[in-house]
Short mmCIF file of C-alpha atoms in Angstrom, two decimals:
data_model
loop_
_atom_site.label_atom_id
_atom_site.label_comp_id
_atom_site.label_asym_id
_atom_site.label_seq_id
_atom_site.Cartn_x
_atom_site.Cartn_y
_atom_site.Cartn_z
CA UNK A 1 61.60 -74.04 -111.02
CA UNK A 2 58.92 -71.33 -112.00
CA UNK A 3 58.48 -68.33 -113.54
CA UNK A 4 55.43 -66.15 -114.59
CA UNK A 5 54.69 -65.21 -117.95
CA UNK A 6 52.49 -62.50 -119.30
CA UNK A 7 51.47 -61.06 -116.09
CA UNK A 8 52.31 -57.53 -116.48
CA UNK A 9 52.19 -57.42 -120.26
CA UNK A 10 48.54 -56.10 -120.00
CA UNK A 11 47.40 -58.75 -122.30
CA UNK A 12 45.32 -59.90 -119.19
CA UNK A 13 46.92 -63.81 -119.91
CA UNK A 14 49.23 -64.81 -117.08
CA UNK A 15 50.93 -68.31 -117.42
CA UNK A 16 53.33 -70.57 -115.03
CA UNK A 17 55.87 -71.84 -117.04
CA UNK A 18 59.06 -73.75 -116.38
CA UNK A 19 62.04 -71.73 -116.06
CA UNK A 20 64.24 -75.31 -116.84
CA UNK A 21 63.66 -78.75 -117.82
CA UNK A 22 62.29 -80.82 -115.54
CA UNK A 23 64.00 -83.82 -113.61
CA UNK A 24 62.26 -86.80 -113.30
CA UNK A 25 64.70 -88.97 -111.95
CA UNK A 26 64.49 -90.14 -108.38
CA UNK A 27 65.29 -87.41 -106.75
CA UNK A 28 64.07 -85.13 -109.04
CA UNK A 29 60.99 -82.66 -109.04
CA UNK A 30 58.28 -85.41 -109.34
CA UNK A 31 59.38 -86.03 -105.79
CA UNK A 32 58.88 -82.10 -104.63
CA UNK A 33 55.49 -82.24 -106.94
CA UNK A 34 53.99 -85.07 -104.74
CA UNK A 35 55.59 -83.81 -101.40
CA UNK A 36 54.27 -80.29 -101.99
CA UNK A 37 50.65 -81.15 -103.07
CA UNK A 38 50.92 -83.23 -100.19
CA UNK A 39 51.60 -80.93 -97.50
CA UNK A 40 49.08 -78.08 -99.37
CA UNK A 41 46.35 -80.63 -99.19
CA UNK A 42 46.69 -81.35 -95.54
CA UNK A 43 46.75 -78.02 -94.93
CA UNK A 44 43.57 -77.06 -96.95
CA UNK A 45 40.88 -78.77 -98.20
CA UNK A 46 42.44 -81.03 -101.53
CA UNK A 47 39.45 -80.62 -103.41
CA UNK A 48 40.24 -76.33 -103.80
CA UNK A 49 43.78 -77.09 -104.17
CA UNK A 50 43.73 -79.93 -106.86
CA UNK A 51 41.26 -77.75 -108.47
CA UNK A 52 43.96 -74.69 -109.09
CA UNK A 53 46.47 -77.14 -109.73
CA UNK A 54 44.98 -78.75 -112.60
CA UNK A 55 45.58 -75.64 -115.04
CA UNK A 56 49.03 -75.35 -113.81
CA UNK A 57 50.34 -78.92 -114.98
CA UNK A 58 47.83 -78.52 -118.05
CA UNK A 59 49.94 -75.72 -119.20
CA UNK A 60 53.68 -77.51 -117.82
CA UNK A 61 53.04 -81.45 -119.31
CA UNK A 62 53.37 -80.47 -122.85
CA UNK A 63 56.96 -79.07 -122.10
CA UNK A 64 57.97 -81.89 -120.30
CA UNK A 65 59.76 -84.40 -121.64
CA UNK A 66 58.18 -87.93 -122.93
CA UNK A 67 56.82 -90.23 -120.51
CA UNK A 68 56.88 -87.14 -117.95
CA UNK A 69 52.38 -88.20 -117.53
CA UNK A 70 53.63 -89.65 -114.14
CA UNK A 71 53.05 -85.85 -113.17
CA UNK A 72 49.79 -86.02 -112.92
CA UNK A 73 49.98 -89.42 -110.58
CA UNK A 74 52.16 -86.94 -108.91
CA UNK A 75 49.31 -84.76 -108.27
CA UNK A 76 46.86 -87.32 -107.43
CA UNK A 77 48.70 -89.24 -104.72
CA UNK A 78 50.00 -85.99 -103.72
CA UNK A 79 46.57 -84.29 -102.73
CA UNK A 80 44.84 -87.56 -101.88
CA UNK A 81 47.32 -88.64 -99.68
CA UNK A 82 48.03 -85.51 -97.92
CA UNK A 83 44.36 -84.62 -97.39
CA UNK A 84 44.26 -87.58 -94.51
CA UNK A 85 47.26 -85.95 -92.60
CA UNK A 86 44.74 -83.26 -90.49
CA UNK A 87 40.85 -83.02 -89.84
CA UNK A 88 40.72 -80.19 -92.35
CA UNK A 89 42.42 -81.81 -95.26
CA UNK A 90 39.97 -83.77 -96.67
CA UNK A 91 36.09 -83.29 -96.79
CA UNK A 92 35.94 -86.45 -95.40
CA UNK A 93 37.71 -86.02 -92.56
CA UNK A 94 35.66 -82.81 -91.23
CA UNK A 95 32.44 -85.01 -91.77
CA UNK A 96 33.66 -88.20 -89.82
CA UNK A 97 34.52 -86.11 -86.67
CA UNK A 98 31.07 -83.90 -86.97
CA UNK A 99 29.46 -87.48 -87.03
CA UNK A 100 31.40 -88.09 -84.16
CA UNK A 101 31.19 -85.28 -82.35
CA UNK A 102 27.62 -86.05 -82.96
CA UNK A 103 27.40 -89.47 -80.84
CA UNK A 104 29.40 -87.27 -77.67
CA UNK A 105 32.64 -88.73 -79.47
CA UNK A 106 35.51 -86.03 -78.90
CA UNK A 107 38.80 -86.50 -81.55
CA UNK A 108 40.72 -82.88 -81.16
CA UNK A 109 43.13 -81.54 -84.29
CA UNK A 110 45.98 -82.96 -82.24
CA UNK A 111 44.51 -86.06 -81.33
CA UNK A 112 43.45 -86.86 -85.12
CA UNK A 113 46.82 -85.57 -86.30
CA UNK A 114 48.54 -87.72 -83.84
CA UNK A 115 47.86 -90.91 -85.41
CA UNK A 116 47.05 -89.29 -89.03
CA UNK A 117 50.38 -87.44 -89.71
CA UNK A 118 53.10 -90.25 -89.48
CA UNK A 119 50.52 -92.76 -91.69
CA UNK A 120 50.37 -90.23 -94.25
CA UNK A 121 54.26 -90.06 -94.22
CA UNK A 122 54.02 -93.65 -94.35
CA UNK A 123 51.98 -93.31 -97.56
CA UNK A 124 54.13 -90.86 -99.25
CA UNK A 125 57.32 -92.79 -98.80
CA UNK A 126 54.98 -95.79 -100.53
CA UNK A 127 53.63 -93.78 -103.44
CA UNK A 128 57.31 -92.03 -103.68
CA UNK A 129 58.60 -95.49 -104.83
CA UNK A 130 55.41 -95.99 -106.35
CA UNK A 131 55.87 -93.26 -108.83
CA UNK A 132 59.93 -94.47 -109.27
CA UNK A 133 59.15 -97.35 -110.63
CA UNK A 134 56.87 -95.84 -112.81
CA UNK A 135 59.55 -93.19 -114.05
CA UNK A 136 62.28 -96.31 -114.39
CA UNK A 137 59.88 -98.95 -115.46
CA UNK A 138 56.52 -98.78 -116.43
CA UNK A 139 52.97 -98.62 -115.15
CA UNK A 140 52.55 -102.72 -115.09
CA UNK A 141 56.01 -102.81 -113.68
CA UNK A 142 55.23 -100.54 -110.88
CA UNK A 143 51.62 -102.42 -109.87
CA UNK A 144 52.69 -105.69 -109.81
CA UNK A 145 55.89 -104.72 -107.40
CA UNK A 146 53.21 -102.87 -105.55
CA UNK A 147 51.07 -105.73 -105.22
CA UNK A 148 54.15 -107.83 -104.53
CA UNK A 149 54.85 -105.54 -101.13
CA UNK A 150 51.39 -105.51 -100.35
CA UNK A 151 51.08 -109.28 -99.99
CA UNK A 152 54.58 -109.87 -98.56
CA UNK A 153 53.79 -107.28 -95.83
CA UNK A 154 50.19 -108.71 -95.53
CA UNK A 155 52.45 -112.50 -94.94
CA UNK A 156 54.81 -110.50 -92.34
CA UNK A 157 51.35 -108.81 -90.52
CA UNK A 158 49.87 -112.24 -90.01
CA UNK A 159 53.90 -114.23 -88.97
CA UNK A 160 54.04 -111.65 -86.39
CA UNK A 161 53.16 -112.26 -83.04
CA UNK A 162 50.70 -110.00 -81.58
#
């Protein structure tokens, strides 16, 4: 959905630019956006990678269409979420298992992803719809369905029989 601009024009001002208009509908790009910044942050740390990102949907919002802000809660869940899928995504991951590791407890990169990977595919399902009824709706709309889940599911947790 990207092209460069500028790059080899010698002007020495390269640009990311969208090569169409944006979909924002549920399955359209806000989807990738989120899915994409949240596989980049578990990969690297999120704080580098939201950093470079910024610029990029600086330059793209203001070609978007209106209401098309949700981008940047795009970004945000995106990154944040993503960063708690491996020990190297988030800066506060690497410090909890080098306290850890501190006090003789071992947690290896597959043991941590083990547990860390299908919660943060939990999460991004959650913020997915999150950011649909935000697109449909509004931002009230989407929080108080939000809350809505939370407490039914909190109801369900404590029905449950352990």
């Amino acid at each position: 959905n990207f092209g460069m601009k500028g790059g080899a024009a010698g002007g020495g001002y390269a640009q990311v630019v969208p090569m169409e208009e944006m979909n924002l509908h549920f399955t359209g790009d806000f989807h990738a956006i989120t899915s994409a910044h949240n596989l980049l942050s578990a990969l690297i740390d999120n704080i580098p990678f939201v950093a470079v990102s910024i610029p990029i949907l600086h330059e793209l919002i203001p070609t978007l269409p209106p209401g098309a802000d949700v981008v940047w809660w795009a970004l945000a869940l995106g990154a944040c979420l993503g960063g708690n899928a491996t020990p190297i995504g988030a800066s506060a991951n690497v410090t909890t298992l080098d306290l850890a590791a501190r006090r003789q407890v071992r947690i290896s990169f597959r043991e941590f992803c083990h547990f860390a990977i299908p919660t943060t595919l939990i999460t991004l399902v959650i913020s997915s719809a999150w950011l649909t009824g935000m697109i449909f709706f509004d931002y009230h709309a989407a929080l108080y369905a939000s809350l809505a889940v939370a407490a039914l599911l909190g109801v369900v947790a404590k029905v449950r029989p352990a």
